[in-house]
Amino acid sequence: MRRTLIGAAWLAMWLMAGAAAQSPPAASPPAAAPPAAPTAAPQPAAQTAAPAGLAERIDAHIGAPRFAAASWGIEIISLDSGRIWYAHDAQRLLVPASSAKLYTAALALDSLGADYRFATSLLASARPLRDGTLRGDLTLYGRGDPTLGTEMHARWAEELAEALRKAGVRKVDGDLIADATWFANASFGGGWEADDLQSWFAVPASALSIGENVVRVYVAPGAKADTSARLRFDPPVFAQAFELDNRLRTVAPPVRSDIGLIRRPGEHRLSAFGRVALGAAETEFRLSLPDPALLAGQLLRQALADRGIEVTGKLRSVAWPRVNEALAGERAWHIADSWSPPLERVLERGLKLSQNLYLQNLLLTVGAQERERAAAAANGQDAATFLTSEQYGLRAMRRYLGRIGIDPGEVVLDDGAGLSRRNLSSAAAFVKLLVANADAPALRPFRSALPEAGVDGTLARRLKDEATRGRVFAKTGAMRNVASLVGYATAASGERLAFALILDNYVRAADAERASAELDAIVAMLVEAPRSGPPTVLAAPQP
């Protein structure tokens, strides 16, 4: 075990003691002028000054025999004094799991702005005739809104259908095309595992998503033994997304239920097999949608029919690398847009609930805009190398991290959600990110989107004691043999802290605490610690 207590030359000296607590939150900047990230200026090394006994307590905790084969990466600093409280292998690259979402969130705020809204558009390949007939195709065009069809953006289909009715259209003599081509990317992130792709947490990232691309499937026994089990979908319309092959049988007790649901990647066929015990309670499963864009098109088609608008052609979806010929050239007629909530609210749901779709779509949105700018700069000339939206987004990420003083070797990312085990970060890099987003009023959405200990999100049931509840705001991360917790805390003394805890390669024994509890124990030590020393007034960097 190594405990490194070193200075932090990178620490941005623009931090002012207590600034965030004393200054009222400022309004979010407009999307056209996103906040610029502060630049870390070279400064003299900060001094290490941990409260008495804290280092020894953390050492004893992480040095327990149960962690002998595991790897810890830890860094904790005081935002008030600039002093490092504790560091252990802070430069070691480890898998961060969902804490990597913090990098994507910061990039999105920097690139798009807190007020940015996603547009979902209704376009047509022709204008309507006097009799109300549109002789051409109708396109539902998505630009990455992850909230479409949720309670945050529920009436999108009604808005677009009503706009078409008000435009005088009563009949569409053509196809309805659900277009997800704005993301020039596969529907899964780099490094995502095939076993996860039918699961609710690894839903396809699509420029045209619906209902967070998740469907709930409920399985119940039939009325008597040796009959088919019953499957229902919630919402019911999402059943249209699947070709159901139900081979689940109802069996008499004492035989127990053994339910299998499988959808092969890229297929719509959902196979249900195994057995369900007679009289058993309904069992819930959450699955990813195979083609969210197509289902969004079905919902729009129903909204059109409800308003007396007939679509004579087929409903079809199109995604990269295919092209929607109906939008080729300059023939498209723009009918209406349906706008998402602002990015600030999207981030709050994405971080508090650790929504992979939200953060992956944000990375792809940044990348799609980068790709459009690159295409405009090329002025019709073919680029030397094709890059996906994800690759463009990660390129923008590297530029952003460089501006806040994080070197390329400190963070390696493959996706925006943190699902990839190829993602690597050091604890020190996370702390640099936290420092860069700590006190600037314009970056308040980054901090307010974090789960609050004992209150909401993925920390609602953690750190609930009176000493920690409401004093810790942090992003959780968890996958098999990996746990992380990265964020801010306020000690009982009032001192403000930034911390990053990563535990990798940890195989928990059956009688041991959960990995999350091991992290929480360290955070509790921080909150209970006395002040490390007198606050230091730090000068802001010169422009």
Tab-separated table of C-alpha atoms in Angstrom, residues 54-304:
chain	number	residue	atom	x	y	z
A	54	LEU	CA	-7.658	11.355	9.205
A	55	ALA	CA	-4.877	9.838	7.086
A	56	GLU	CA	-4.343	7.073	9.626
A	57	ARG	CA	-8.061	6.234	9.676
A	58	ILE	CA	-8.272	6.045	5.867
A	59	ASP	CA	-5.039	4.032	5.710
A	60	ALA	CA	-6.448	1.526	8.165
A	61	HIS	CA	-9.671	1.236	6.191
A	62	ILE	CA	-8.201	0.678	2.722
A	63	GLY	CA	-5.376	-1.465	4.130
A	64	ALA	CA	-7.771	-4.121	5.437
A	65	PRO	CA	-7.015	-7.688	4.225
A	66	ARG	CA	-10.221	-7.794	2.159
A	67	PHE	CA	-8.667	-5.241	-0.215
A	68	ALA	CA	-5.362	-7.087	-0.640
A	69	ALA	CA	-6.011	-7.860	-4.319
A	70	ALA	CA	-7.922	-4.643	-5.094
A	71	SER	CA	-6.745	-1.219	-6.267
A	72	TRP	CA	-7.641	2.082	-4.640
A	73	GLY	CA	-7.252	5.544	-6.173
A	74	ILE	CA	-8.076	8.424	-3.812
A	75	GLU	CA	-7.598	12.169	-3.729
A	76	ILE	CA	-9.233	14.646	-1.340
A	77	ILE	CA	-8.581	18.397	-1.227
A	78	SER	CA	-9.960	21.400	0.608
A	79	LEU	CA	-11.563	23.905	-1.732
A	80	ASP	CA	-11.188	26.578	0.946
A	81	SER	CA	-7.493	26.266	1.687
A	82	GLY	CA	-6.236	24.515	-1.428
A	83	ARG	CA	-4.550	21.887	0.744
A	84	ILE	CA	-4.537	18.196	-0.062
A	85	TRP	CA	-6.140	16.248	2.755
A	86	TYR	CA	-5.270	12.795	1.500
A	87	ALA	CA	-3.970	11.005	-1.598
A	88	HIS	CA	-3.399	7.344	-2.314
A	89	ASP	CA	-2.261	6.271	-5.793
A	90	ALA	CA	-4.041	9.364	-7.069
A	91	GLN	CA	-2.308	9.110	-10.476
A	92	ARG	CA	-3.201	5.446	-11.022
A	93	LEU	CA	-5.531	4.850	-13.994
A	94	LEU	CA	-8.624	2.891	-12.920
A	95	VAL	CA	-12.014	2.036	-14.390
A	96	PRO	CA	-14.378	4.759	-13.094
A	97	ALA	CA	-17.751	3.231	-14.141
A	98	SER	CA	-20.588	5.790	-14.172
A	99	SER	CA	-18.563	8.496	-12.435
A	100	ALA	CA	-17.184	9.087	-15.958
A	101	LYS	CA	-20.518	10.793	-16.668
A	102	LEU	CA	-19.066	13.839	-14.892
A	103	TYR	CA	-16.664	14.408	-17.772
A	104	THR	CA	-19.512	14.291	-20.288
A	105	ALA	CA	-21.686	16.597	-18.189
A	106	ALA	CA	-18.941	19.203	-17.924
A	107	LEU	CA	-18.229	18.992	-21.662
A	108	ALA	CA	-21.915	19.401	-22.523
A	109	LEU	CA	-22.245	22.508	-20.354
A	110	ASP	CA	-19.084	23.960	-21.862
A	111	SER	CA	-20.033	23.170	-25.479
A	112	LEU	CA	-23.817	23.580	-25.488
A	113	GLY	CA	-24.688	25.796	-22.511
A	114	ALA	CA	-27.157	25.235	-19.687
A	115	ASP	CA	-30.084	26.644	-21.705
A	116	TYR	CA	-29.552	24.414	-24.744
A	117	ARG	CA	-32.709	22.610	-25.921
A	118	PHE	CA	-32.992	19.636	-28.275
A	119	ALA	CA	-35.294	20.080	-31.277
A	120	THR	CA	-37.373	17.252	-32.749
A	121	SER	CA	-38.624	18.413	-36.139
A	122	LEU	CA	-41.422	17.609	-38.559
A	123	LEU	CA	-40.349	18.038	-42.178
A	124	ALA	CA	-41.927	17.256	-45.540
A	125	SER	CA	-40.531	16.705	-49.022
A	126	ALA	CA	-43.229	18.917	-50.571
A	127	ARG	CA	-45.776	21.585	-49.674
A	128	PRO	CA	-49.472	20.682	-49.480
A	129	LEU	CA	-51.884	21.245	-52.345
A	130	ARG	CA	-54.991	23.397	-52.010
A	131	ASP	CA	-57.108	20.348	-51.196
A	132	GLY	CA	-54.935	19.632	-48.136
A	133	THR	CA	-52.996	16.750	-49.706
A	134	LEU	CA	-49.273	16.551	-49.181
A	135	ARG	CA	-47.899	14.577	-52.121
A	136	GLY	CA	-44.598	13.508	-50.654
A	137	ASP	CA	-42.981	11.981	-47.598
A	138	LEU	CA	-43.268	13.241	-44.041
A	139	THR	CA	-40.133	13.035	-41.862
A	140	LEU	CA	-39.879	12.987	-38.082
A	141	TYR	CA	-36.303	14.182	-37.565
A	142	GLY	CA	-34.565	13.658	-34.223
A	143	ARG	CA	-31.608	15.598	-32.850
A	144	GLY	CA	-30.803	13.565	-29.756
A	145	ASP	CA	-33.504	14.533	-27.225
A	146	PRO	CA	-33.304	11.828	-24.502
A	147	THR	CA	-36.478	13.110	-22.784
A	148	LEU	CA	-38.868	12.566	-25.710
A	149	GLY	CA	-41.922	10.652	-24.502
A	150	THR	CA	-41.113	11.016	-20.800
A	151	GLU	CA	-43.017	13.155	-18.317
A	152	MET	CA	-40.472	15.886	-19.091
A	153	HIS	CA	-41.523	16.003	-22.751
A	154	ALA	CA	-44.753	14.065	-23.032
A	155	ARG	CA	-46.862	15.902	-25.635
A	156	TRP	CA	-44.336	16.107	-28.448
A	157	ALA	CA	-46.395	13.994	-30.888
A	158	GLU	CA	-49.546	16.018	-30.232
A	159	GLU	CA	-47.603	19.277	-30.764
A	160	LEU	CA	-46.223	18.187	-34.125
A	161	ALA	CA	-49.493	16.634	-35.328
A	162	GLU	CA	-51.407	19.776	-34.377
A	163	ALA	CA	-48.891	21.930	-36.266
A	164	LEU	CA	-49.427	19.837	-39.396
A	165	ARG	CA	-53.214	20.156	-39.057
A	166	LYS	CA	-52.942	23.931	-38.663
A	167	ALA	CA	-50.818	23.990	-41.820
A	168	GLY	CA	-53.879	22.690	-43.644
A	169	VAL	CA	-52.720	19.122	-44.274
A	170	ARG	CA	-55.439	16.471	-44.188
A	171	LYS	CA	-53.734	13.699	-46.114
A	172	VAL	CA	-50.110	12.622	-46.578
A	173	ASP	CA	-49.798	10.759	-49.868
A	174	GLY	CA	-46.420	9.273	-49.043
A	175	ASP	CA	-44.408	7.577	-46.305
A	176	LEU	CA	-43.816	8.613	-42.706
A	177	ILE	CA	-40.061	8.380	-42.092
A	178	ALA	CA	-38.611	8.287	-38.562
A	179	ASP	CA	-35.137	9.732	-39.112
A	180	ALA	CA	-32.313	9.121	-36.608
A	181	THR	CA	-29.455	9.920	-39.000
A	182	TRP	CA	-28.237	13.020	-37.169
A	183	PHE	CA	-26.017	10.774	-35.079
A	184	ALA	CA	-23.462	9.284	-37.471
A	185	ASN	CA	-22.825	6.490	-35.054
A	186	ALA	CA	-23.690	2.965	-34.009
A	187	SER	CA	-26.534	2.678	-31.512
A	188	PHE	CA	-24.140	1.508	-28.791
A	189	GLY	CA	-21.153	3.249	-27.275
A	190	GLY	CA	-17.526	2.296	-27.698
A	191	GLY	CA	-16.626	-0.618	-25.431
A	192	TRP	CA	-20.209	-1.577	-24.529
A	193	GLU	CA	-20.564	-5.296	-23.921
A	194	ALA	CA	-22.900	-7.370	-26.102
A	195	ASP	CA	-24.420	-9.086	-23.068
A	196	ASP	CA	-25.755	-5.722	-21.874
A	197	LEU	CA	-27.442	-4.563	-25.062
A	198	GLN	CA	-30.917	-5.937	-24.350
A	199	SER	CA	-30.872	-4.569	-20.805
A	200	TRP	CA	-32.516	-1.335	-19.655
A	201	PHE	CA	-29.206	0.247	-18.665
A	202	ALA	CA	-27.603	-0.212	-22.110
A	203	VAL	CA	-30.437	1.047	-24.323
A	204	PRO	CA	-29.544	2.191	-27.836
A	205	ALA	CA	-28.328	5.764	-28.099
A	206	SER	CA	-30.480	7.262	-30.831
A	207	ALA	CA	-31.021	10.711	-32.310
A	208	LEU	CA	-34.717	9.802	-32.161
A	209	SER	CA	-35.355	8.195	-28.769
A	210	ILE	CA	-38.688	7.527	-27.069
A	211	GLY	CA	-39.583	6.836	-23.439
A	212	GLU	CA	-35.877	6.561	-22.558
A	213	ASN	CA	-35.813	3.572	-24.936
A	214	VAL	CA	-36.988	1.261	-22.157
A	215	VAL	CA	-40.034	-1.000	-21.971
A	216	ARG	CA	-41.327	-2.815	-18.894
A	217	VAL	CA	-42.466	-6.379	-19.483
A	218	TYR	CA	-44.622	-8.109	-16.858
A	219	VAL	CA	-44.855	-11.903	-16.797
A	220	ALA	CA	-47.705	-13.705	-15.021
A	221	PRO	CA	-48.937	-17.328	-15.005
A	222	GLY	CA	-51.879	-18.428	-17.115
A	223	ALA	CA	-55.280	-19.347	-15.658
A	224	LYS	CA	-54.291	-22.981	-15.194
A	225	ALA	CA	-51.362	-25.360	-15.486
A	226	ASP	CA	-49.974	-26.242	-18.925
A	227	THR	CA	-51.199	-23.008	-20.515
A	228	SER	CA	-49.146	-20.141	-21.898
A	229	ALA	CA	-47.945	-17.545	-19.454
A	230	ARG	CA	-49.172	-13.989	-19.938
A	231	LEU	CA	-46.968	-11.083	-20.964
A	232	ARG	CA	-47.995	-7.445	-20.875
A	233	PHE	CA	-46.050	-4.343	-21.860
A	234	ASP	CA	-45.980	-0.960	-20.169
A	235	PRO	CA	-46.722	1.320	-21.873
A	236	PRO	CA	-48.893	-1.025	-23.988
A	237	VAL	CA	-47.992	0.671	-27.277
A	238	PHE	CA	-44.374	-0.401	-26.787
A	239	ALA	CA	-45.445	-3.991	-27.504
A	240	GLN	CA	-45.449	-2.932	-31.168
A	241	ALA	CA	-41.670	-2.749	-31.010
A	242	PHE	CA	-41.327	-6.538	-30.683
A	243	GLU	CA	-42.156	-9.733	-32.528
A	244	LEU	CA	-43.160	-11.867	-29.560
A	245	ASP	CA	-42.358	-15.592	-29.422
A	246	ASN	CA	-44.007	-16.775	-26.199
A	247	ARG	CA	-43.011	-20.297	-25.157
A	248	LEU	CA	-43.418	-19.659	-21.422
A	249	ARG	CA	-45.604	-22.349	-19.807
A	250	THR	CA	-47.596	-22.286	-16.595
A	251	VAL	CA	-46.677	-25.116	-14.205
A	252	ALA	CA	-48.323	-26.433	-11.054
A	253	PRO	CA	-46.624	-26.126	-7.648
A	254	PRO	CA	-44.273	-27.128	-6.156
A	255	VAL	CA	-42.334	-26.428	-9.353
A	256	ARG	CA	-40.839	-22.922	-9.168
A	257	SER	CA	-40.751	-20.206	-11.816
A	258	ASP	CA	-37.761	-20.054	-14.139
A	259	ILE	CA	-38.296	-17.245	-16.656
A	260	GLY	CA	-36.097	-16.436	-19.629
A	261	LEU	CA	-36.396	-13.412	-21.936
A	262	ILE	CA	-33.931	-12.920	-24.760
A	263	ARG	CA	-33.647	-10.529	-27.690
A	264	ARG	CA	-30.579	-10.965	-29.812
A	265	PRO	CA	-28.749	-7.699	-30.631
A	266	GLY	CA	-30.118	-6.178	-33.823
A	267	GLU	CA	-33.323	-8.229	-33.797
A	268	HIS	CA	-36.933	-7.325	-32.955
A	269	ARG	CA	-37.863	-10.863	-31.980
A	270	LEU	CA	-38.378	-11.262	-28.227
A	271	SER	CA	-38.336	-14.891	-27.111
A	272	ALA	CA	-39.919	-15.826	-23.780
A	273	PHE	CA	-39.170	-19.337	-22.526
A	274	GLY	CA	-39.142	-21.418	-19.359
A	275	ARG	CA	-41.907	-21.782	-16.783
A	276	VAL	CA	-44.086	-19.723	-14.448
A	277	ALA	CA	-45.566	-21.208	-11.290
A	278	LEU	CA	-49.346	-21.193	-11.093
A	279	GLY	CA	-50.487	-18.492	-8.690
A	280	ALA	CA	-47.141	-16.674	-8.744
A	281	ALA	CA	-47.118	-12.890	-8.565
A	282	GLU	CA	-46.368	-10.871	-11.680
A	283	THR	CA	-42.636	-10.477	-12.373
A	284	GLU	CA	-41.253	-7.258	-13.863
A	285	PHE	CA	-38.454	-7.041	-16.427
A	286	ARG	CA	-36.985	-3.939	-18.081
A	287	LEU	CA	-35.707	-4.284	-21.626
A	288	SER	CA	-34.220	-1.970	-24.225
A	289	LEU	CA	-36.164	-1.070	-27.367
A	290	PRO	CA	-34.702	-2.485	-30.580
A	291	ASP	CA	-35.683	0.496	-32.793
A	292	PRO	CA	-36.743	3.569	-30.793
A	293	ALA	CA	-37.110	5.731	-33.907
A	294	LEU	CA	-39.668	3.375	-35.456
A	295	LEU	CA	-41.762	3.390	-32.296
A	296	ALA	CA	-41.608	7.199	-32.163
A	297	GLY	CA	-42.933	7.187	-35.705
A	298	GLN	CA	-45.802	4.921	-34.666
A	299	LEU	CA	-46.751	7.325	-31.893
A	300	LEU	CA	-46.704	10.277	-34.286
A	301	ARG	CA	-48.788	8.363	-36.835
A	302	GLN	CA	-51.417	7.724	-34.147
A	303	ALA	CA	-51.414	11.411	-33.160
A	304	LEU	CA	-51.958	12.336	-36.815
